[in-house]
């Protein structure tokens, strides 16, 4: 041991929490050395699978001739529903309505009916096109816009939220507006499509490398399809090339088919969808038809609202129930509604079953809230920002009554007033509002618009049992640390943040912590990496595991040196034991020599949350994340084309674990939300065929679509109201609805052609065509 003094203020570990080390795979991403599922070296004899897809939207299968498929070059086998050894079912809802392969009936165009196994991927895909299938077509429901919400079939039980007496409040309100809004869906368009590589083992065992956000759910679904216990199936994923919710449940089908084929043929099998197949056969963000009825006073204070959120669920339940629930949870956004009634309607359609997408229904609910704000603002002739601020929840620390949500949870941490006030000043909202009015007055064709919109996003799974996580931490005798947890890495930096937490706990440099692949063989019963809870849950679980080992080391050092426990202090890369210091790795070595356990399994469950769906009340969220965006656009009123001139964002991440990672999440979330609300349009024809199924027909935002001026900042004063991991806040989903600022800036620009006297009621996505139609509609109304 060496004796010396330490300067704790001047010395820190490299890469602990509240620092900004680079993403652990950043250099691998840009050099192409990051290993994704399709990069794994294939075992000798690996076979490849291709899907046979339905070419009708709804019908029964009268006959299916696969002889030409089986005789095609390279084909080894063809799987149909009858070849599934276990249960032909991958429904995450438990409603038994989502088959691995269609059996006798198809319910959407593009539904997988059979699976070809061949020597090469090309051979499998070519062979799949040779099938001769005859259908008896049945009537198909494609869109929900003209559907009777009250009588149409729903795929699962809807939710109703109510507080107060909305009907009476609406009837007695001095002012009242009703309307309807169409809100489009969105394809995940992850860089890496759905892919699984299954390797058969002895007995019933199978290892599946799968691009999945929910390894445990995929494990259980594969086990059900194989008819084996879950312990026989191991799912592993080191990283995904994007997920955005699209790999929470949708990865299960490819994994199950690859595993079934691998076990049947006793050879490794890979199934990788190409972009067209992926877009045709996998679910998307739900599109909505939002009906609203709002009552308010002459000042613009909302007195009561009534909402119906009808969503296109698709042919099966999937996650449409909880997505609709979360839309209702966020139909208030940052606003207090004294009286509210809101209901969901997850409607059956003969389209692919829609699923989780970043925000999980929350952004759709917020769109409804912001449309109501716009309606009120135009009705009373005020700036929408003024109406927003007038209707905010009470600020944190204010002893008021305007702080109860439609689901009866008290909002105790509201900081939206401060965030909006700071952004309003830093973005010079008032000055630019005046300048834009002067510009528009002198510009007959190009009109500018400005909007500042808030975000209040609830953090937790509304499925209570999902709010838990496990982790496994090993400390080796050389002082290096192996970390594993149940979360998955899809580019968002989760593994890095959890590694930072472990490094901070042991006070060792980040490069001493090994980040490993997520696998169900190490950490069981994991929750999907979703609901923005990855770092919250897994960071806490890893911290618990590290603290168990740390406590053992402290006990060992205290006992060995006959000193109180509080005289054992972890310093950067060493430990002070009384008046002496010892290197961390030396203490670990000594502990091992004295048979001290250097491995621990950690666990965490989110406290306080509870939810009674039948009653529509509870403490659904552990805390809220807040943010605001201010966007300015220029619109050509002759063509509808537009550009985003500038966006300023101030977002709340609490005491950020990694500000660089979080800023990247805010930037990406905003751009993805902007894309959803402006350019990304899903379009099915009247036969149920998705016509926007490739980059040539589906427009995600390009680098050139980003705001010309893009200022993003995180609050430097906020911290989580609850004791989250190091008082940080979730950042995965909350930034996406910041894109609402662009939609409402476009609405503001369109409204200028009618001197802001008429609410444009601009639907989304606000494509140039839709913007032009809104302009022409307002011009016609003014002319009358």
XYZ file of C-alpha atoms in Angstrom, residues 20-520:
501
model
C -20.234 12.701 -22.037
C -18.095 9.835 -23.320
C -18.807 8.910 -26.916
C -21.219 6.121 -27.785
C -19.403 2.839 -27.203
C -20.041 1.736 -30.801
C -19.727 5.095 -32.564
C -16.375 4.318 -34.148
C -17.666 0.885 -35.197
C -20.753 2.388 -36.813
C -18.754 4.753 -39.008
C -16.090 2.202 -39.929
C -18.523 -0.633 -40.610
C -17.067 -2.930 -37.954
C -20.128 -3.028 -35.690
C -21.557 -6.546 -35.805
C -25.268 -6.819 -36.516
C -27.201 -10.068 -36.940
C -26.491 -10.248 -40.667
C -22.756 -9.724 -39.988
C -22.400 -12.779 -37.760
C -20.286 -15.438 -39.438
C -22.747 -18.086 -40.564
C -22.197 -21.679 -39.403
C -21.301 -24.156 -42.129
C -24.428 -25.289 -43.944
C -26.602 -22.309 -43.004
C -29.907 -22.218 -44.885
C -31.912 -19.160 -45.781
C -35.621 -18.459 -45.548
C -38.016 -16.438 -47.660
C -41.669 -15.582 -47.047
C -44.677 -16.294 -49.221
C -47.096 -13.371 -48.788
C -50.836 -13.099 -49.384
C -51.917 -11.006 -52.349
C -55.467 -10.315 -51.178
C -56.560 -8.207 -48.217
C -59.199 -10.582 -46.889
C -60.240 -14.043 -47.898
C -60.217 -17.778 -47.309
C -57.640 -19.985 -48.994
C -59.465 -22.346 -51.355
C -56.348 -24.113 -52.612
C -52.587 -23.769 -52.274
C -50.286 -25.457 -54.782
C -46.663 -25.270 -53.625
C -45.274 -27.954 -55.946
C -43.405 -25.445 -58.109
C -41.999 -23.838 -54.985
C -40.689 -27.145 -53.665
C -39.179 -28.032 -57.063
C -37.378 -24.695 -57.455
C -33.550 -24.697 -57.469
C -31.968 -24.843 -54.025
C -35.191 -25.350 -52.092
C -34.801 -27.685 -49.123
C -38.221 -27.370 -47.502
C -41.396 -25.289 -47.369
C -43.133 -24.566 -44.070
C -46.868 -23.984 -43.735
C -49.071 -23.628 -40.665
C -49.295 -27.422 -40.399
C -45.503 -27.641 -39.908
C -45.506 -25.605 -36.705
C -44.807 -28.126 -33.926
C -46.225 -26.020 -31.116
C -48.778 -23.215 -31.182
C -49.341 -21.241 -34.382
C -49.529 -18.011 -32.437
C -47.318 -15.008 -31.648
C -49.923 -12.648 -30.183
C -48.402 -10.315 -27.565
C -51.894 -9.500 -26.323
C -52.697 -13.114 -25.468
C -55.831 -12.966 -27.625
C -54.732 -15.755 -30.008
C -55.384 -13.630 -33.063
C -51.920 -13.371 -34.623
C -50.670 -16.558 -36.334
C -47.065 -17.296 -37.242
C -48.370 -18.338 -40.675
C -51.888 -17.792 -41.978
C -53.970 -20.941 -41.686
C -56.921 -21.130 -44.066
C -57.686 -17.435 -43.924
C -55.782 -14.253 -44.721
C -56.634 -10.909 -43.178
C -54.300 -8.434 -44.868
C -52.407 -8.048 -48.124
C -48.843 -9.150 -47.379
C -49.664 -11.604 -44.593
C -47.119 -14.486 -44.477
C -48.711 -17.781 -45.564
C -45.687 -20.023 -46.041
C -41.924 -19.948 -45.591
C -39.400 -21.305 -48.103
C -36.099 -22.733 -46.869
C -33.339 -22.848 -49.455
C -29.576 -22.947 -49.830
C -29.400 -19.213 -50.570
C -31.574 -16.221 -49.764
C -32.027 -15.421 -53.435
C -33.251 -18.942 -54.167
C -35.710 -18.808 -51.272
C -37.178 -15.465 -52.331
C -37.477 -16.447 -55.999
C -39.122 -19.738 -55.137
C -41.683 -18.043 -52.899
C -43.108 -16.257 -55.944
C -43.963 -19.543 -57.698
C -46.854 -20.483 -55.414
C -50.338 -20.882 -56.899
C -52.926 -19.874 -54.330
C -56.635 -19.473 -54.963
C -58.722 -17.363 -52.614
C -62.361 -16.753 -51.983
C -62.181 -13.039 -51.403
C -64.197 -11.449 -48.619
C -65.175 -7.810 -48.055
C -62.271 -5.822 -46.684
C -62.157 -2.770 -44.435
C -59.061 -0.707 -45.195
C -59.547 2.791 -43.782
C -61.198 3.984 -40.552
C -62.176 7.491 -41.616
C -65.738 6.631 -42.667
C -66.230 3.791 -40.187
C -68.980 4.060 -37.555
C -66.869 4.047 -34.401
C -69.787 3.015 -32.203
C -70.706 -0.139 -34.130
C -67.523 -1.245 -35.888
C -65.613 -4.269 -34.628
C -62.850 -3.490 -32.148
C -59.847 -5.767 -31.732
C -59.645 -5.348 -27.952
C -61.425 -3.670 -25.060
C -61.295 0.135 -25.359
C -60.502 2.511 -22.502
C -62.504 5.420 -21.146
C -61.086 8.190 -18.969
C -63.331 10.642 -17.226
C -63.064 13.255 -14.537
C -65.794 15.682 -13.605
C -68.850 16.154 -15.827
C -67.680 16.895 -19.352
C -71.171 16.884 -20.867
C -72.442 19.495 -18.427
C -69.299 21.618 -18.791
C -69.641 21.604 -22.565
C -73.331 22.432 -22.445
C -72.777 25.430 -20.161
C -69.556 26.736 -21.724
C -69.721 30.274 -23.189
C -67.927 29.039 -26.323
C -67.793 25.595 -27.912
C -66.083 24.030 -30.954
C -66.325 20.552 -32.444
C -64.057 19.038 -35.046
C -62.356 16.010 -36.482
C -58.740 15.422 -37.402
C -57.040 12.804 -39.533
C -53.643 11.756 -38.276
C -51.467 9.440 -40.348
C -49.298 6.521 -39.326
C -45.566 6.003 -39.791
C -43.233 3.219 -40.828
C -40.306 2.532 -38.510
C -37.876 2.515 -41.425
C -35.059 1.238 -39.246
C -31.752 0.843 -41.079
C -31.579 -2.853 -40.195
C -34.710 -4.767 -41.142
C -36.201 -7.743 -39.320
C -33.634 -10.547 -39.155
C -33.006 -13.730 -37.154
C -30.356 -16.441 -37.259
C -31.337 -19.679 -35.503
C -28.758 -22.320 -34.576
C -30.096 -25.680 -33.388
C -28.548 -27.290 -30.318
C -28.863 -30.680 -28.722
C -32.165 -31.978 -27.370
C -34.754 -29.169 -27.603
C -32.237 -26.326 -27.449
C -32.008 -23.529 -29.975
C -30.017 -20.289 -29.956
C -31.537 -17.400 -31.896
C -29.605 -14.269 -32.746
C -32.430 -11.809 -33.259
C -32.818 -8.085 -33.833
C -35.399 -7.646 -31.082
C -36.259 -5.060 -28.452
C -37.894 -7.720 -26.279
C -35.587 -10.748 -25.946
C -37.711 -12.436 -23.277
C -40.943 -12.041 -25.198
C -39.256 -13.363 -28.333
C -37.925 -16.266 -26.268
C -41.396 -17.150 -25.013
C -42.993 -16.837 -28.457
C -40.354 -19.046 -30.071
C -40.798 -21.599 -27.282
C -44.573 -21.634 -27.800
C -44.179 -22.093 -31.540
C -41.713 -24.943 -30.995
C -43.754 -26.489 -28.214
C -40.828 -26.477 -25.784
C -40.141 -24.820 -22.406
C -38.653 -21.342 -22.433
C -35.417 -22.646 -20.915
C -34.706 -24.436 -24.196
C -34.624 -21.169 -26.153
C -31.895 -18.548 -25.845
C -32.225 -15.156 -27.542
C -29.166 -12.965 -28.019
C -28.747 -9.466 -29.443
C -25.675 -7.260 -29.200
C -27.188 -4.333 -31.058
C -29.951 -3.392 -33.477
C -29.720 -1.081 -36.409
C -32.678 0.876 -35.073
C -35.917 -0.292 -33.551
C -38.223 2.619 -32.648
C -40.791 0.116 -31.305
C -40.896 -1.867 -34.529
C -38.919 -4.703 -32.965
C -40.840 -4.925 -29.692
C -43.308 -7.549 -30.980
C -42.692 -7.692 -34.715
C -39.379 -9.532 -34.378
C -41.146 -12.612 -33.017
C -42.367 -13.931 -36.357
C -38.973 -14.092 -38.064
C -37.405 -15.598 -34.942
C -40.089 -18.284 -34.677
C -39.874 -19.277 -38.337
C -36.077 -19.428 -38.315
C -36.128 -21.542 -35.140
C -38.794 -23.945 -36.414
C -36.865 -24.525 -39.634
C -33.551 -24.904 -37.812
C -34.876 -27.532 -35.440
C -36.715 -29.402 -38.177
C -33.771 -29.483 -40.587
C -31.001 -29.583 -37.946
C -29.149 -26.781 -39.712
C -28.723 -23.103 -38.978
C -31.378 -20.968 -40.673
C -31.393 -17.223 -41.305
C -34.437 -15.158 -42.219
C -33.861 -11.548 -43.274
C -36.597 -9.432 -44.831
C -35.797 -6.902 -47.506
C -37.235 -3.384 -47.275
C -40.373 -4.059 -49.338
C -41.231 -7.252 -47.469
C -40.554 -5.566 -44.154
C -42.856 -2.643 -44.918
C -45.590 -4.909 -46.287
C -45.585 -7.538 -43.544
C -44.808 -5.649 -40.320
C -46.887 -3.212 -38.270
C -46.487 0.549 -38.057
C -47.453 3.562 -35.968
C -51.235 3.686 -35.659
C -53.048 6.289 -37.683
C -55.968 7.979 -35.896
C -59.254 9.705 -36.497
C -59.610 12.165 -33.597
C -63.014 13.630 -32.744
C -63.032 16.487 -30.264
C -65.565 18.751 -28.585
C -64.181 21.593 -26.457
C -65.880 24.182 -24.294
C -64.077 27.334 -23.161
C -64.592 30.872 -21.895
C -64.017 34.178 -23.660
C -60.422 34.329 -22.422
C -59.601 30.932 -23.900
C -59.552 28.945 -20.676
C -60.677 25.400 -21.413
C -63.635 24.255 -19.289
C -64.338 20.806 -20.664
C -63.367 18.413 -23.451
C -64.747 15.254 -24.990
C -62.460 13.118 -27.156
C -62.773 9.962 -29.226
C -59.474 8.525 -30.418
C -60.230 5.939 -33.117
C -57.142 4.072 -34.236
C -56.501 1.745 -37.151
C -55.486 -1.374 -35.264
C -55.191 -3.723 -38.211
C -56.325 -7.330 -38.233
C -55.208 -8.297 -34.701
C -54.845 -6.739 -31.276
C -51.040 -6.731 -31.032
C -50.389 -3.654 -28.829
C -53.330 -1.557 -30.019
C -55.021 -1.671 -26.623
C -52.149 -0.105 -24.654
C -51.305 2.251 -27.549
C -54.854 3.585 -27.430
C -54.587 3.809 -23.646
C -51.454 5.935 -23.825
C -53.039 8.217 -26.403
C -55.704 8.969 -23.805
C -53.054 9.405 -21.092
C -51.547 12.180 -23.209
C -54.690 13.798 -24.592
C -54.042 16.567 -22.053
C -50.380 17.082 -22.997
C -49.334 19.870 -20.601
C -52.841 21.252 -20.044
C -55.343 20.996 -17.216
C -58.870 20.104 -18.289
C -61.356 20.733 -15.451
C -63.842 18.309 -16.975
C -62.845 15.606 -19.422
C -64.241 12.527 -21.100
C -62.020 10.564 -23.479
C -62.362 7.151 -25.044
C -60.328 4.984 -27.388
C -61.597 2.822 -30.241
C -59.074 0.249 -31.555
C -60.768 -0.582 -34.861
C -60.360 -3.782 -36.877
C -59.161 -3.344 -40.455
C -57.789 -5.662 -43.115
C -54.355 -4.124 -42.941
C -51.171 -5.220 -41.176
C -51.575 -5.149 -37.412
C -50.148 -1.877 -36.148
C -47.776 -1.938 -33.218
C -45.459 0.000 -30.930
C -43.714 3.085 -32.266
C -41.581 5.608 -30.424
C -44.037 7.413 -28.159
C -46.470 4.471 -28.130
C -49.647 6.479 -28.731
C -48.540 9.401 -26.572
C -47.679 11.646 -29.536
C -51.071 10.928 -31.110
C -52.777 12.020 -27.905
C -50.710 15.205 -27.842
C -51.735 15.991 -31.416
C -55.341 15.976 -30.220
C -54.477 18.300 -27.338
C -52.675 20.775 -29.581
C -55.486 20.785 -32.147
C -57.888 21.762 -29.350
C -55.546 24.586 -28.304
C -55.464 25.849 -31.900
C -59.259 25.762 -32.162
C -59.637 27.784 -28.977
C -56.961 30.299 -30.007
C -58.562 30.988 -33.374
C -62.014 31.201 -31.801
C -60.980 33.900 -29.301
C -58.530 35.616 -31.650
C -55.376 35.117 -29.599
C -51.872 33.816 -30.196
C -51.937 30.028 -29.610
C -48.957 30.362 -27.262
C -51.027 32.623 -25.021
C -53.763 29.982 -24.872
C -51.189 27.278 -24.148
C -49.763 29.166 -21.197
C -53.235 30.018 -19.901
C -54.165 26.326 -19.718
C -50.954 24.815 -18.334
C -51.014 22.599 -15.275
C -50.049 24.386 -12.076
C -46.317 24.836 -11.736
C -44.257 22.633 -9.444
C -44.501 24.000 -5.923
C -47.736 25.909 -6.539
C -50.405 24.935 -4.038
C -53.252 24.919 -6.524
C -56.004 22.685 -7.851
C -55.148 22.624 -11.542
C -52.895 19.578 -11.326
C -55.053 16.444 -11.695
C -54.835 14.460 -14.940
C -57.791 12.803 -16.697
C -56.631 9.523 -15.101
C -56.659 11.111 -11.612
C -52.888 11.293 -11.084
C -51.580 14.426 -9.419
C -48.916 16.255 -11.440
C -46.335 17.167 -8.790
C -43.280 17.946 -10.923
C -44.586 20.374 -13.559
C -41.819 22.641 -14.856
C -43.298 23.390 -18.271
C -43.851 27.067 -17.377
C -40.151 27.661 -16.803
C -39.098 25.705 -19.882
C -41.512 27.602 -22.129
C -40.567 30.956 -20.608
C -36.840 30.307 -21.150
C -37.358 29.096 -24.711
C -39.707 31.960 -25.503
C -36.949 34.379 -24.518
C -33.970 32.551 -26.042
C -35.797 31.993 -29.348
C -37.043 35.618 -29.372
C -40.596 34.450 -29.967
C -42.222 37.856 -29.558
C -39.744 39.639 -31.816
C -39.975 37.014 -34.525
C -43.770 36.929 -34.316
C -43.810 40.637 -35.104
C -41.226 40.270 -37.893
C -43.179 37.410 -39.483
C -46.387 39.464 -39.479
C -44.564 42.262 -41.308
C -43.011 39.794 -43.761
C -46.336 38.147 -44.575
C -48.035 41.502 -45.096
C -45.575 42.266 -47.875
C -45.263 38.774 -49.377
C -48.256 37.619 -51.454
C -46.919 34.122 -52.222
C -44.439 32.945 -49.593
C -45.875 32.981 -46.086
C -44.047 32.325 -42.874
C -45.369 30.669 -39.743
C -44.179 30.305 -36.159
C -45.239 28.021 -33.322
C -44.010 27.105 -29.861
C -45.375 23.835 -28.509
C -44.821 22.055 -25.170
C -44.347 18.415 -24.215
C -45.286 16.610 -21.009
C -44.537 12.899 -21.328
C -45.311 10.247 -18.724
C -42.523 7.777 -17.945
C -43.331 4.152 -17.059
C -44.927 1.126 -18.655
C -48.670 1.247 -18.083
C -48.443 -2.548 -17.865
C -47.280 -2.606 -14.252
C -45.336 -5.875 -14.388
C -43.125 -4.502 -17.144
C -41.637 -1.969 -14.744
C -38.873 -4.286 -13.553
C -35.360 -5.135 -14.676
C -32.457 -7.416 -13.870
C -28.715 -7.135 -14.337
C -25.622 -9.245 -13.856
C -22.235 -7.818 -12.861
C -18.967 -9.748 -12.534
C -15.721 -8.306 -11.200
C -12.674 -10.292 -12.335
C -9.483 -10.680 -10.360
C -7.638 -8.141 -12.497
C -10.193 -5.480 -11.597
C -12.007 -5.540 -14.933
C -15.802 -5.624 -14.868
C -18.282 -7.548 -17.010
C -21.762 -6.030 -17.264
C -24.960 -7.546 -18.602
C -28.544 -6.395 -18.256
C -31.950 -6.989 -19.802
C -32.072 -3.862 -21.956
C -31.233 -3.841 -25.641
C -29.075 -1.443 -27.628
C -30.617 0.020 -30.763
C -28.272 2.959 -31.211
C -29.711 5.028 -28.345
C -26.707 4.593 -26.062
C -28.365 2.472 -23.374
C -25.415 0.137 -22.882
C -23.082 3.108 -22.516
C -25.263 4.776 -19.896
C -25.563 1.586 -17.842
C -21.782 1.079 -18.086
C -21.318 4.643 -16.829
C -23.514 3.820 -13.834
C -21.400 0.744 -13.014
C -18.140 2.653 -13.464
C -19.428 5.399 -11.189
C -20.384 2.911 -8.503
C -16.955 1.291 -8.406
C -15.190 4.609 -9.146
C -13.249 3.056 -12.016
C -12.630 4.384 -15.502
C -15.253 3.484 -18.068
C -12.831 1.467 -20.215
C -12.592 -1.086 -17.405
C -16.274 -1.997 -17.829
C -17.079 -4.511 -20.553
C -20.383 -4.057 -22.383
C -21.793 -7.406 -23.481
C -24.655 -8.693 -25.587
C -28.132 -8.986 -24.135
C -29.086 -12.626 -23.720
C -31.952 -14.408 -22.012
